[in-house]
mmCIF file of C-alpha atoms in Angstrom:
data_model
loop_
_atom_site.group_PDB
_atom_site.id
_atom_site.type_symbol
_atom_site.label_atom_id
_atom_site.label_comp_id
_atom_site.label_asym_id
_atom_site.label_seq_id
_atom_site.Cartn_x
_atom_site.Cartn_y
_atom_site.Cartn_z
ATOM 1 C CA MET A 1 24.648 2.098 0.132
ATOM 2 C CA LYS A 2 24.714 -1.819 1.123
ATOM 3 C CA LEU A 3 22.495 -4.020 -0.977
ATOM 4 C CA SER A 4 20.988 -7.101 0.753
ATOM 5 C CA ARG A 5 22.074 -10.331 -0.836
ATOM 6 C CA SER A 6 18.487 -11.064 -0.786
ATOM 7 C CA ILE A 7 16.945 -8.276 -2.667
ATOM 8 C CA TYR A 8 17.477 -9.999 -6.370
ATOM 9 C CA TYR A 9 15.485 -13.030 -4.925
ATOM 10 C CA ILE A 10 12.731 -10.912 -3.950
ATOM 11 C CA ALA A 11 12.698 -8.866 -7.069
ATOM 12 C CA PHE A 12 12.366 -12.179 -8.878
ATOM 13 C CA ILE A 13 9.431 -13.402 -6.637
ATOM 14 C CA LEU A 14 7.642 -9.939 -7.463
ATOM 15 C CA VAL A 15 8.460 -10.624 -11.255
ATOM 16 C CA ILE A 16 6.778 -14.292 -10.617
ATOM 17 C CA GLN A 17 3.844 -12.563 -8.771
ATOM 18 C CA TYR A 18 3.780 -10.181 -11.724
ATOM 19 C CA ILE A 19 3.319 -12.694 -14.487
ATOM 20 C CA PHE A 20 0.523 -14.396 -12.465
ATOM 21 C CA ILE A 21 -1.500 -11.274 -12.352
ATOM 22 C CA ILE A 22 -1.533 -10.706 -15.828
ATOM 23 C CA ALA A 23 -2.055 -14.372 -16.629
ATOM 24 C CA ILE A 24 -4.691 -15.738 -14.367
ATOM 25 C CA PRO A 25 -7.204 -12.541 -15.596
ATOM 26 C CA TYR A 26 -6.116 -13.333 -19.166
ATOM 27 C CA MET A 27 -6.940 -16.872 -18.675
ATOM 28 C CA LEU A 28 -10.016 -16.775 -17.073
ATOM 29 C CA PHE A 29 -11.495 -14.039 -19.367
ATOM 30 C CA HIS A 30 -11.128 -16.151 -22.346
ATOM 31 C CA LEU A 31 -12.226 -19.188 -20.277
ATOM 32 C CA TYR A 32 -15.722 -17.383 -19.299
ATOM 33 C CA LEU A 33 -15.839 -15.635 -22.843
ATOM 34 C CA SER A 34 -16.243 -19.080 -24.349
ATOM 35 C CA VAL A 35 -17.724 -21.380 -21.634
ATOM 36 C CA VAL A 36 -21.369 -21.205 -20.081
ATOM 37 C CA PHE A 37 -21.352 -23.465 -17.164
ATOM 38 C CA VAL A 38 -24.997 -23.307 -16.594
ATOM 39 C CA ASP A 39 -27.397 -21.930 -19.418
ATOM 40 C CA TRP A 40 -30.506 -21.872 -17.194
ATOM 41 C CA SER A 41 -29.509 -19.418 -14.669
ATOM 42 C CA VAL A 42 -27.238 -16.215 -15.027
ATOM 43 C CA PHE A 43 -26.781 -16.063 -11.626
ATOM 44 C CA ILE A 44 -25.605 -19.617 -10.924
ATOM 45 C CA ASP A 45 -23.256 -19.138 -13.859
ATOM 46 C CA GLN A 46 -21.664 -16.052 -12.499
ATOM 47 C CA LEU A 47 -21.485 -17.745 -8.751
ATOM 48 C CA ILE A 48 -19.578 -20.880 -10.414
ATOM 49 C CA LYS A 49 -17.304 -18.350 -12.338
ATOM 50 C CA ALA A 50 -16.733 -16.569 -9.131
ATOM 51 C CA VAL A 51 -15.612 -19.751 -7.369
ATOM 52 C CA ILE A 52 -13.223 -20.709 -10.129
ATOM 53 C CA SER A 53 -11.626 -17.547 -9.947
ATOM 54 C CA ALA A 54 -11.572 -17.610 -6.012
ATOM 55 C CA LEU A 55 -10.004 -20.874 -6.287
ATOM 56 C CA PHE A 56 -7.352 -19.601 -8.837
ATOM 57 C CA VAL A 57 -6.481 -16.567 -6.279
ATOM 58 C CA GLY A 58 -6.073 -19.039 -3.517
ATOM 59 C CA VAL A 59 -3.907 -21.130 -5.482
ATOM 60 C CA TRP A 60 -1.842 -17.722 -6.539
ATOM 61 C CA LEU A 61 -1.331 -16.654 -2.981
ATOM 62 C CA TYR A 62 -0.287 -20.318 -1.825
ATOM 63 C CA GLN A 63 2.614 -20.531 -4.194
ATOM 64 C CA TRP A 64 3.617 -17.136 -3.269
ATOM 65 C CA MET A 65 3.805 -18.120 0.326
ATOM 66 C CA TRP A 66 5.301 -21.497 -0.726
ATOM 67 C CA VAL A 67 8.006 -19.693 -2.687
ATOM 68 C CA THR A 68 8.984 -17.153 -0.142
ATOM 69 C CA ASN A 69 9.113 -19.570 2.587
ATOM 70 C CA ARG A 70 11.626 -21.490 0.416
ATOM 71 C CA LEU A 71 13.556 -18.833 -0.187
ATOM 72 C CA TYR A 72 13.858 -17.411 3.518
ATOM 73 C CA LYS A 73 14.917 -21.355 4.418
ATOM 74 C CA TYR A 74 17.710 -20.809 1.628
ATOM 75 C CA LEU A 75 18.916 -17.505 2.712
ATOM 76 C CA ARG A 76 18.901 -18.878 6.504
ATOM 77 C CA ARG A 77 21.195 -21.644 5.638
ATOM 78 C CA GLY A 78 23.402 -18.980 3.966
ATOM 79 C CA GLY A 79 22.560 -19.730 0.266
ATOM 80 C CA ALA A 80 22.871 -16.095 -0.794
ATOM 81 C CA MET S 1 -1.707 28.913 -12.980
ATOM 82 C CA ILE S 2 -2.973 29.593 -9.686
ATOM 83 C CA GLN S 3 -3.555 25.944 -9.467
ATOM 84 C CA TYR S 4 0.316 25.287 -9.871
ATOM 85 C CA ILE S 5 0.901 28.213 -7.393
ATOM 86 C CA LEU S 6 -0.897 26.360 -4.679
ATOM 87 C CA LEU S 7 0.699 22.860 -5.190
ATOM 88 C CA ILE S 8 4.113 24.856 -5.216
ATOM 89 C CA VAL S 9 3.129 26.716 -1.865
ATOM 90 C CA ALA S 10 1.882 23.422 0.005
ATOM 91 C CA ALA S 11 5.212 22.044 0.357
ATOM 92 C CA PRO S 12 6.684 24.518 2.303
ATOM 93 C CA ALA S 13 3.633 25.139 4.327
ATOM 94 C CA THR S 14 3.451 21.479 4.872
ATOM 95 C CA TYR S 15 7.051 21.689 6.125
ATOM 96 C CA LEU S 16 6.735 24.545 8.637
ATOM 97 C CA LEU S 17 3.274 23.076 9.807
ATOM 98 C CA THR S 18 5.012 19.747 10.527
ATOM 99 C CA LYS S 19 7.850 21.430 12.325
ATOM 100 C CA PHE S 20 5.176 23.550 14.544
ATOM 101 C CA MET S 21 3.041 20.501 15.351
ATOM 102 C CA ALA S 22 6.186 18.010 15.995
ATOM 103 C CA ARG S 23 6.787 20.581 19.009
ATOM 104 C CA VAL S 24 2.964 20.440 19.979
ATOM 105 C CA ILE S 25 2.753 16.820 19.594
ATOM 106 C CA GLU S 26 6.004 16.096 21.809
ATOM 107 C CA ARG S 27 4.688 18.664 24.600
ATOM 108 C CA LEU S 28 1.477 16.573 24.694
ATOM 109 C CA GLY S 29 3.240 13.440 25.017
ATOM 110 C CA TYR S 30 2.383 11.575 22.071
ATOM 111 C CA VAL S 31 5.960 10.012 21.162
ATOM 112 C CA GLY S 32 7.377 6.576 20.231
ATOM 113 C CA VAL S 33 10.910 4.953 20.671
ATOM 114 C CA ASP S 34 12.892 4.669 17.559
ATOM 115 C CA ILE S 35 13.984 1.086 18.030
ATOM 116 C CA PHE S 36 16.555 0.816 15.414
ATOM 117 C CA LYS S 37 18.702 3.316 16.950
ATOM 118 C CA LEU S 38 21.279 2.339 19.738
ATOM 119 C CA ASP S 39 20.353 5.415 21.866
ATOM 120 C CA LYS S 40 16.844 4.811 21.543
ATOM 121 C CA PRO S 41 15.758 8.440 20.866
ATOM 122 C CA VAL S 42 12.279 9.305 21.685
ATOM 123 C CA ILE S 43 10.247 11.021 18.471
ATOM 124 C CA PRO S 44 7.240 12.653 18.266
ATOM 125 C CA SER S 45 4.340 10.550 16.692
ATOM 126 C CA LEU S 46 0.866 11.234 14.975
ATOM 127 C CA GLY S 47 2.922 13.014 11.889
ATOM 128 C CA GLY S 48 0.144 12.007 9.993
ATOM 129 C CA ILE S 49 -2.066 15.040 11.387
ATOM 130 C CA PRO S 50 -0.443 17.978 9.480
ATOM 131 C CA ILE S 51 -0.352 15.836 6.142
ATOM 132 C CA LEU S 52 -4.271 15.615 6.894
ATOM 133 C CA ILE S 53 -4.725 19.174 7.796
ATOM 134 C CA MET S 54 -2.528 20.453 4.747
ATOM 135 C CA TYR S 55 -4.204 18.000 2.210
ATOM 136 C CA SER S 56 -7.692 19.080 3.098
ATOM 137 C CA ILE S 57 -7.002 22.530 3.055
ATOM 138 C CA LEU S 58 -5.218 22.416 -0.483
ATOM 139 C CA MET S 59 -7.978 20.411 -1.839
ATOM 140 C CA TYR S 60 -10.667 22.475 -0.544
ATOM 141 C CA LEU S 61 -8.724 25.649 -1.970
ATOM 142 C CA LEU S 62 -8.455 23.785 -5.297
ATOM 143 C CA TYR S 63 -12.286 22.954 -5.102
ATOM 144 C CA LEU S 64 -13.010 26.642 -4.218
ATOM 145 C CA ALA S 65 -10.936 27.628 -7.320
ATOM 146 C CA GLY S 66 -12.897 25.550 -9.403
ATOM 147 C CA PHE S 67 -9.795 23.084 -10.351
ATOM 148 C CA VAL S 68 -11.343 19.770 -8.658
ATOM 149 C CA ALA S 69 -14.984 18.603 -9.061
ATOM 150 C CA ILE S 70 -17.053 18.344 -5.946
ATOM 151 C CA ASP S 71 -17.395 14.857 -6.354
ATOM 152 C CA VAL S 72 -13.646 14.136 -6.463
ATOM 153 C CA PHE S 73 -12.969 16.571 -3.641
ATOM 154 C CA ALA S 74 -15.600 14.919 -1.202
ATOM 155 C CA ALA S 75 -14.722 11.455 -2.265
ATOM 156 C CA VAL S 76 -10.925 11.712 -1.858
ATOM 157 C CA VAL S 77 -10.909 13.876 1.312
ATOM 158 C CA LEU S 78 -13.792 12.287 3.149
ATOM 159 C CA ALA S 79 -12.024 8.475 2.340
ATOM 160 C CA CYS S 80 -8.451 10.006 3.686
ATOM 161 C CA LEU S 81 -10.346 11.702 6.677
ATOM 162 C CA ILE S 82 -12.080 8.666 7.927
ATOM 163 C CA ALA S 83 -9.147 6.624 7.277
ATOM 164 C CA GLY S 84 -6.739 9.475 9.212
ATOM 165 C CA PHE S 85 -9.512 9.139 12.002
ATOM 166 C CA VAL S 86 -9.616 5.625 12.239
ATOM 167 C CA GLY S 87 -5.809 5.737 12.643
ATOM 168 C CA LEU S 88 -6.015 8.689 15.227
ATOM 169 C CA LEU S 89 -8.389 6.523 17.308
ATOM 170 C CA ASP S 90 -5.541 3.872 17.267
ATOM 171 C CA ASP S 91 -2.889 6.024 18.031
ATOM 172 C CA LEU S 92 -4.555 7.564 21.070
ATOM 173 C CA TYR S 93 -6.705 4.504 22.521
ATOM 174 C CA ASP S 94 -4.595 1.462 21.170
ATOM 175 C CA MET S 95 -7.597 -0.284 19.988
ATOM 176 C CA PRO S 96 -7.891 -4.183 19.495
ATOM 177 C CA GLY S 97 -6.153 -5.827 16.434
ATOM 178 C CA TYR S 98 -9.683 -6.085 14.315
ATOM 179 C CA PHE S 99 -10.407 -2.276 14.816
ATOM 180 C CA LYS S 100 -8.310 -0.790 11.973
ATOM 181 C CA PRO S 101 -9.509 -3.576 9.174
ATOM 182 C CA LEU S 102 -12.988 -3.243 9.909
ATOM 183 C CA ALA S 103 -13.288 0.551 10.831
ATOM 184 C CA CYS S 104 -11.399 1.188 7.362
ATOM 185 C CA LEU S 105 -14.186 -0.407 5.433
ATOM 186 C CA LEU S 106 -16.086 2.962 6.185
ATOM 187 C CA ALA S 107 -13.441 4.905 4.268
ATOM 188 C CA GLY S 108 -14.477 3.455 0.926
ATOM 189 C CA LEU S 109 -18.091 4.707 1.468
ATOM 190 C CA PRO S 110 -17.493 8.151 0.311
ATOM 191 C CA ILE S 111 -16.212 6.903 -3.135
ATOM 192 C CA ILE S 112 -19.272 4.711 -3.426
ATOM 193 C CA LEU S 113 -21.653 7.288 -2.449
ATOM 194 C CA PHE S 114 -20.364 9.963 -4.669
ATOM 195 C CA GLY S 115 -20.249 7.641 -7.560
ATOM 196 C CA THR S 116 -16.450 8.203 -8.581
ATOM 197 C CA TYR S 117 -15.906 4.868 -10.047
ATOM 198 C CA ILE S 118 -16.666 2.802 -12.786
ATOM 199 C CA PRO S 119 -17.258 -0.873 -12.028
ATOM 200 C CA ARG S 120 -15.204 -2.412 -14.838
ATOM 201 C CA LEU S 121 -11.598 -3.804 -13.932
ATOM 202 C CA TYR S 122 -9.142 -3.307 -16.422
ATOM 203 C CA PHE S 123 -5.812 -5.599 -16.995
ATOM 204 C CA PRO S 124 -3.202 -5.689 -19.709
ATOM 205 C CA LEU S 125 -3.972 -7.417 -23.211
ATOM 206 C CA GLY S 126 -7.160 -5.815 -23.303
ATOM 207 C CA VAL S 127 -8.878 -8.052 -20.623
ATOM 208 C CA SER S 128 -11.449 -6.400 -18.794
ATOM 209 C CA PHE S 129 -14.231 -7.499 -16.212
ATOM 210 C CA ARG S 130 -17.809 -5.789 -15.723
ATOM 211 C CA ILE S 131 -18.574 -6.658 -12.215
ATOM 212 C CA THR S 132 -21.272 -4.263 -11.440
ATOM 213 C CA TYR S 133 -22.195 -5.162 -7.844
ATOM 214 C CA ILE S 134 -18.823 -7.120 -6.691
ATOM 215 C CA TYR S 135 -16.843 -4.152 -7.644
ATOM 216 C CA ILE S 136 -18.679 -2.041 -4.649
ATOM 217 C CA LEU S 137 -17.787 -4.786 -2.229
ATOM 218 C CA LEU S 138 -14.084 -4.591 -3.759
ATOM 219 C CA ILE S 139 -14.090 -0.669 -3.152
ATOM 220 C CA LEU S 140 -15.003 -1.315 0.404
ATOM 221 C CA VAL S 141 -12.451 -4.075 0.973
ATOM 222 C CA GLY S 142 -9.726 -2.595 -1.300
ATOM 223 C CA VAL S 143 -9.601 0.717 0.524
ATOM 224 C CA SER S 144 -9.286 -1.010 3.811
ATOM 225 C CA VAL S 145 -6.731 -3.409 2.494
ATOM 226 C CA SER S 146 -4.733 -0.857 0.909
ATOM 227 C CA ALA S 147 -4.800 1.266 4.302
ATOM 228 C CA ASN S 148 -3.647 -1.440 6.368
ATOM 229 C CA THR S 149 -0.991 -2.733 4.148
ATOM 230 C CA VAL S 150 0.835 0.566 3.984
ATOM 231 C CA ASN S 151 0.362 0.924 7.766
ATOM 232 C CA MET S 152 2.225 -2.702 8.394
ATOM 233 C CA LEU S 153 5.345 -1.665 6.499
ATOM 234 C CA ASP S 154 5.662 1.391 8.560
ATOM 235 C CA VAL S 155 8.635 -0.328 10.512
ATOM 236 C CA VAL S 156 11.938 1.546 9.652
ATOM 237 C CA ASN S 157 12.435 5.615 9.310
ATOM 238 C CA GLY S 158 10.406 6.632 6.278
ATOM 239 C CA SER S 159 9.504 3.230 4.574
ATOM 240 C CA ALA S 160 5.650 3.764 4.451
ATOM 241 C CA LEU S 161 6.119 7.259 3.018
ATOM 242 C CA ILE S 162 8.692 6.578 0.603
ATOM 243 C CA GLY S 163 6.880 3.830 -0.661
ATOM 244 C CA THR S 164 3.584 5.407 -0.908
ATOM 245 C CA LEU S 165 5.432 8.304 -2.914
ATOM 246 C CA VAL S 166 6.627 5.766 -5.292
ATOM 247 C CA VAL S 167 3.387 4.409 -5.952
ATOM 248 C CA LEU S 168 1.516 7.689 -6.379
ATOM 249 C CA VAL S 169 4.261 8.900 -8.871
ATOM 250 C CA THR S 170 3.331 5.479 -10.667
ATOM 251 C CA LEU S 171 -0.477 6.069 -10.569
ATOM 252 C CA ALA S 172 0.057 9.855 -11.626
ATOM 253 C CA LEU S 173 1.980 8.562 -14.912
ATOM 254 C CA SER S 174 -0.295 5.804 -15.655
ATOM 255 C CA ALA S 175 -3.442 7.692 -15.229
ATOM 256 C CA VAL S 176 -1.979 10.125 -17.670
ATOM 257 C CA ILE S 177 -0.889 7.179 -20.139
ATOM 258 C CA ILE S 178 -4.259 5.396 -19.650
ATOM 259 C CA ASP S 179 -6.214 8.464 -20.359
ATOM 260 C CA PRO S 180 -4.792 11.770 -21.309
ATOM 261 C CA SER S 181 -8.089 13.550 -20.136
ATOM 262 C CA ASN S 182 -7.460 12.495 -16.619
ATOM 263 C CA ASP S 183 -7.386 15.438 -14.376
ATOM 264 C CA ILE S 184 -4.206 14.200 -11.801
ATOM 265 C CA LEU S 185 -4.513 17.580 -9.892
ATOM 266 C CA PRO S 186 -5.649 15.912 -6.641
ATOM 267 C CA LEU S 187 -3.102 13.471 -6.931
ATOM 268 C CA LEU S 188 -0.533 16.079 -7.273
ATOM 269 C CA ALA S 189 -1.720 18.170 -4.462
ATOM 270 C CA LEU S 190 -0.991 15.156 -2.350
ATOM 271 C CA LEU S 191 2.343 14.525 -3.813
ATOM 272 C CA SER S 192 3.083 18.406 -2.994
ATOM 273 C CA VAL S 193 2.081 17.914 0.579
ATOM 274 C CA LEU S 194 4.025 14.417 1.095
ATOM 275 C CA ALA S 195 7.134 16.175 -0.534
ATOM 276 C CA GLY S 196 6.860 18.873 2.330
ATOM 277 C CA PHE S 197 6.428 16.047 5.152
ATOM 278 C CA LEU S 198 9.416 14.068 3.733
ATOM 279 C CA PRO S 199 12.391 15.953 5.056
ATOM 280 C CA HIS S 200 10.755 15.218 8.608
ATOM 281 C CA ASN S 201 10.249 11.667 8.148
ATOM 282 C CA ILE S 202 13.084 10.280 6.316
ATOM 283 C CA TYR S 203 16.194 8.873 8.037
ATOM 284 C CA PRO S 204 16.924 9.771 10.609
ATOM 285 C CA SER S 205 13.179 10.778 11.581
ATOM 286 C CA LYS S 206 12.304 13.609 13.379
ATOM 287 C CA ILE S 207 8.694 12.820 13.416
ATOM 288 C CA PHE S 208 6.745 9.232 12.840
ATOM 289 C CA ILE S 209 3.553 9.246 10.839
ATOM 290 C CA GLY S 210 1.491 7.003 13.078
ATOM 291 C CA ASN S 211 -1.611 5.055 12.408
ATOM 292 C CA VAL S 212 -3.112 8.285 11.369
ATOM 293 C CA GLY S 213 -0.598 9.000 8.622
ATOM 294 C CA ALA S 214 -0.355 5.395 7.622
ATOM 295 C CA LEU S 215 -3.948 4.777 7.395
ATOM 296 C CA PHE S 216 -4.587 8.130 5.453
ATOM 297 C CA LEU S 217 -1.884 7.225 2.923
ATOM 298 C CA GLY S 218 -3.097 3.821 2.117
ATOM 299 C CA ALA S 219 -6.775 5.239 1.589
ATOM 300 C CA ALA S 220 -5.496 7.828 -0.567
ATOM 301 C CA VAL S 221 -3.671 5.443 -2.782
ATOM 302 C CA ALA S 222 -6.630 2.949 -3.009
ATOM 303 C CA SER S 223 -8.982 6.009 -3.941
ATOM 304 C CA PHE S 224 -6.934 7.342 -6.674
ATOM 305 C CA ALA S 225 -6.572 3.764 -8.061
ATOM 306 C CA ILE S 226 -10.032 3.562 -8.280
ATOM 307 C CA ILE S 227 -10.896 7.067 -9.432
ATOM 308 C CA TYR S 228 -8.419 7.134 -12.402
ATOM 309 C CA LYS S 229 -8.812 3.406 -13.280
ATOM 310 C CA VAL S 230 -5.512 2.095 -12.442
ATOM 311 C CA GLU S 231 -6.219 -0.511 -9.965
ATOM 312 C CA PHE S 232 -4.018 -2.924 -11.803
ATOM 313 C CA GLN S 233 -1.050 -0.665 -11.601
ATOM 314 C CA ALA S 234 -1.553 0.227 -7.999
ATOM 315 C CA VAL S 235 -1.557 -3.366 -7.069
ATOM 316 C CA VAL S 236 1.545 -3.907 -9.050
ATOM 317 C CA ALA S 237 3.587 -0.951 -7.557
ATOM 318 C CA MET S 238 2.231 -1.864 -4.359
ATOM 319 C CA LEU S 239 3.493 -5.816 -4.305
ATOM 320 C CA PRO S 240 6.091 -4.837 -1.745
ATOM 321 C CA PHE S 241 3.539 -3.670 0.703
ATOM 322 C CA ILE S 242 1.343 -6.748 -0.087
ATOM 323 C CA HIS S 243 4.093 -9.073 0.344
ATOM 324 C CA ASN S 244 4.837 -7.584 3.836
ATOM 325 C CA SER S 245 1.454 -7.685 5.076
ATOM 326 C CA PHE S 246 0.333 -11.101 3.415
ATOM 327 C CA PHE S 247 3.031 -13.113 5.339
ATOM 328 C CA PHE S 248 1.984 -11.339 8.523
ATOM 329 C CA MET S 249 -1.651 -12.532 7.998
ATOM 330 C CA ASN S 250 -0.652 -15.770 6.818
ATOM 331 C CA LYS S 251 1.169 -16.529 9.909
ATOM 332 C CA PHE S 252 -1.427 -15.459 12.400
ATOM 333 C CA ARG S 253 -4.811 -15.994 10.427
ATOM 334 C CA ARG S 254 -6.186 -13.271 12.525
ATOM 335 C CA PHE S 255 -6.313 -9.558 12.785
ATOM 336 C CA VAL S 256 -4.104 -8.803 15.609
ATOM 337 C CA GLU S 257 -1.985 -5.951 17.094
ATOM 338 C CA HIS S 258 1.517 -7.007 16.637
ATOM 339 C CA LYS S 259 2.376 -5.406 19.912
ATOM 340 C CA ARG S 260 0.720 -7.954 21.541
ATOM 341 C CA LEU S 261 2.411 -10.822 19.917
ATOM 342 C CA ASN S 262 5.228 -12.394 21.629
ATOM 343 C CA TYR S 263 7.749 -12.696 18.919
ATOM 344 C CA ARG S 264 10.870 -11.017 17.428
ATOM 345 C CA VAL S 265 11.129 -10.470 13.849
ATOM 346 C CA THR S 266 14.459 -8.553 13.754
ATOM 347 C CA GLU S 267 16.852 -7.202 16.421
ATOM 348 C CA LEU S 268 19.404 -4.364 16.500
ATOM 349 C CA GLY S 269 22.765 -5.524 17.201
ATOM 350 C CA SER S 270 25.617 -3.547 19.329
ATOM 351 C CA ASP S 271 26.955 -2.437 15.900
ATOM 352 C CA GLY S 272 23.948 -0.910 15.124
ATOM 353 C CA LEU S 273 22.926 -3.178 12.324
ATOM 354 C CA ILE S 274 19.647 -4.962 11.908
ATOM 355 C CA GLY S 275 19.664 -8.389 11.879
ATOM 356 C CA ASP S 276 17.028 -11.539 11.790
ATOM 357 C CA ALA S 277 16.171 -12.449 15.154
ATOM 358 C CA GLY S 278 15.567 -16.271 14.243
ATOM 359 C CA ASP S 279 12.336 -16.508 15.855
ATOM 360 C CA PRO S 280 10.406 -19.439 14.249
ATOM 361 C CA ASN S 281 7.093 -17.993 15.547
ATOM 362 C CA ALA S 282 7.658 -14.410 13.683
ATOM 363 C CA PRO S 283 6.447 -14.032 9.986
ATOM 364 C CA VAL S 284 8.668 -13.736 7.138
ATOM 365 C CA THR S 285 8.116 -9.916 6.847
ATOM 366 C CA LEU S 286 9.833 -7.928 3.921
ATOM 367 C CA VAL S 287 12.478 -6.485 6.441
ATOM 368 C CA ARG S 288 13.237 -9.914 7.645
ATOM 369 C CA LEU S 289 13.721 -11.385 4.267
ATOM 370 C CA LEU S 290 16.198 -8.394 3.660
ATOM 371 C CA VAL S 291 18.338 -8.782 6.740
ATOM 372 C CA ALA S 292 18.035 -12.712 6.541
ATOM 373 C CA PRO S 293 21.553 -13.151 4.532
ATOM 374 C CA ASN S 294 23.508 -10.252 5.715
ATOM 375 C CA ARG S 295 22.719 -7.627 8.778
ATOM 376 C CA LEU S 296 22.177 -3.943 7.526
ATOM 377 C CA SER S 297 21.767 -0.791 8.922
ATOM 378 C CA GLU S 298 18.450 1.033 9.055
ATOM 379 C CA LEU S 299 19.196 3.154 6.389
ATOM 380 C CA ASP S 300 20.522 0.404 4.128
ATOM 381 C CA VAL S 301 17.073 -1.387 4.650
ATOM 382 C CA VAL S 302 15.167 1.724 3.658
ATOM 383 C CA LEU S 303 16.877 2.299 0.487
ATOM 384 C CA ASN S 304 16.608 -1.399 -0.286
ATOM 385 C CA ILE S 305 13.009 -1.218 0.393
ATOM 386 C CA THR S 306 12.915 1.716 -1.771
ATOM 387 C CA LEU S 307 14.776 0.173 -4.602
ATOM 388 C CA LEU S 308 11.952 -2.644 -4.564
ATOM 389 C CA PHE S 309 9.434 -0.330 -4.738
ATOM 390 C CA ILE S 310 11.064 1.394 -7.879
ATOM 391 C CA PHE S 311 11.375 -2.107 -9.475
ATOM 392 C CA SER S 312 7.533 -2.857 -8.732
ATOM 393 C CA SER S 313 6.600 0.407 -10.141
ATOM 394 C CA ILE S 314 8.674 -0.233 -13.391
ATOM 395 C CA LEU S 315 6.815 -3.304 -13.678
ATOM 396 C CA ALA S 316 3.491 -1.675 -13.294
ATOM 397 C CA MET S 317 4.364 0.896 -15.868
ATOM 398 C CA LEU S 318 5.787 -1.763 -18.323
ATOM 399 C CA SER S 319 2.239 -3.285 -18.453
ATOM 400 C CA LEU S 320 1.164 0.067 -20.294
ATOM 401 C CA LEU S 321 3.302 -1.681 -23.078
ATOM 402 C CA TRP S 322 0.906 -4.090 -23.883
ATOM 403 C CA TRP S 323 -2.473 -2.354 -22.230
ATOM 404 C CA TRP S 324 -4.407 -2.187 -25.365
ATOM 405 C CA VAL S 325 -3.101 -5.095 -27.173
#
């Protein structure tokens, strides 16, 4: 069996995503537990929290894309 | 005892049924070209049909014998049948790109209708979110995403099937560790059926699973993740699948059949090795990343993908160490 030279880099990217999948909910859980953004409407408060969560997910996916594109260019240049 | 006999018998029965159906499917003309072989052999497709038939029969027998509850039986089998039917339609009639993601939303309905879910998402370190209404939406989207993401990695011999097998084993272990009272018999039934089908699909493939098989497998993974409350482990174990489809979606920003796009991700050299086609318009898929630095044989690509799945599954299992902290 021949291993791809990029497999270690891909595994590293997966570890980064794994850390984010744990860290983002942990952070949001404690943020939402302690903060009420709007005290006159539970619905608006939940909506704000949902938007904040979606923003975090967006940033997470963007960094995933950014890191992988960087890795691909690095590999194409013969970096691995 | 009888349930374990059924599980053991299911594997060779699937093997024989697949062998028989491969001939029938080939005679009917539903075949595909194995593009990563130099002699470009023509292989029967629609291999998902014998898996779907055997799994439905096995689940029905387990239900009749009283080993599987009616709600779990109906939710899992119907979700798998709907996703498989969507895939079959695409295999037979070459549907537009948006058809599969939209139609697969329906596959989540049986889980909602039979109430085999708890609207709470669990994460490591004791984190959980109660999302009563959003969870219903997540079921529909999650089943469709899971089905389609498995389908997108069905690019080399056995890649989708082996990946799904590793994920299913991870889900079975996680479900038992998180809650020992979880009855994982429906999941073991699927593993047994897939074990019987595996010899036909691994490199060199004698039959392709087709859209019918890939969508069915993805829907099954999502159904078990929801029923056994192991959504987090499923997402982590499926990271290679997600990575692959995410880059495809990001590149084209729409649902479109890859057959209709004018690009080449990889190419087969005259030495029989797969290399990066170097097309700037092509997405950075998992296979492209693997063959970017050095050309690999198809078997090596499959083995590298399998290693990545084992690695992500280990990560998923590791999360159980700090699940209740």
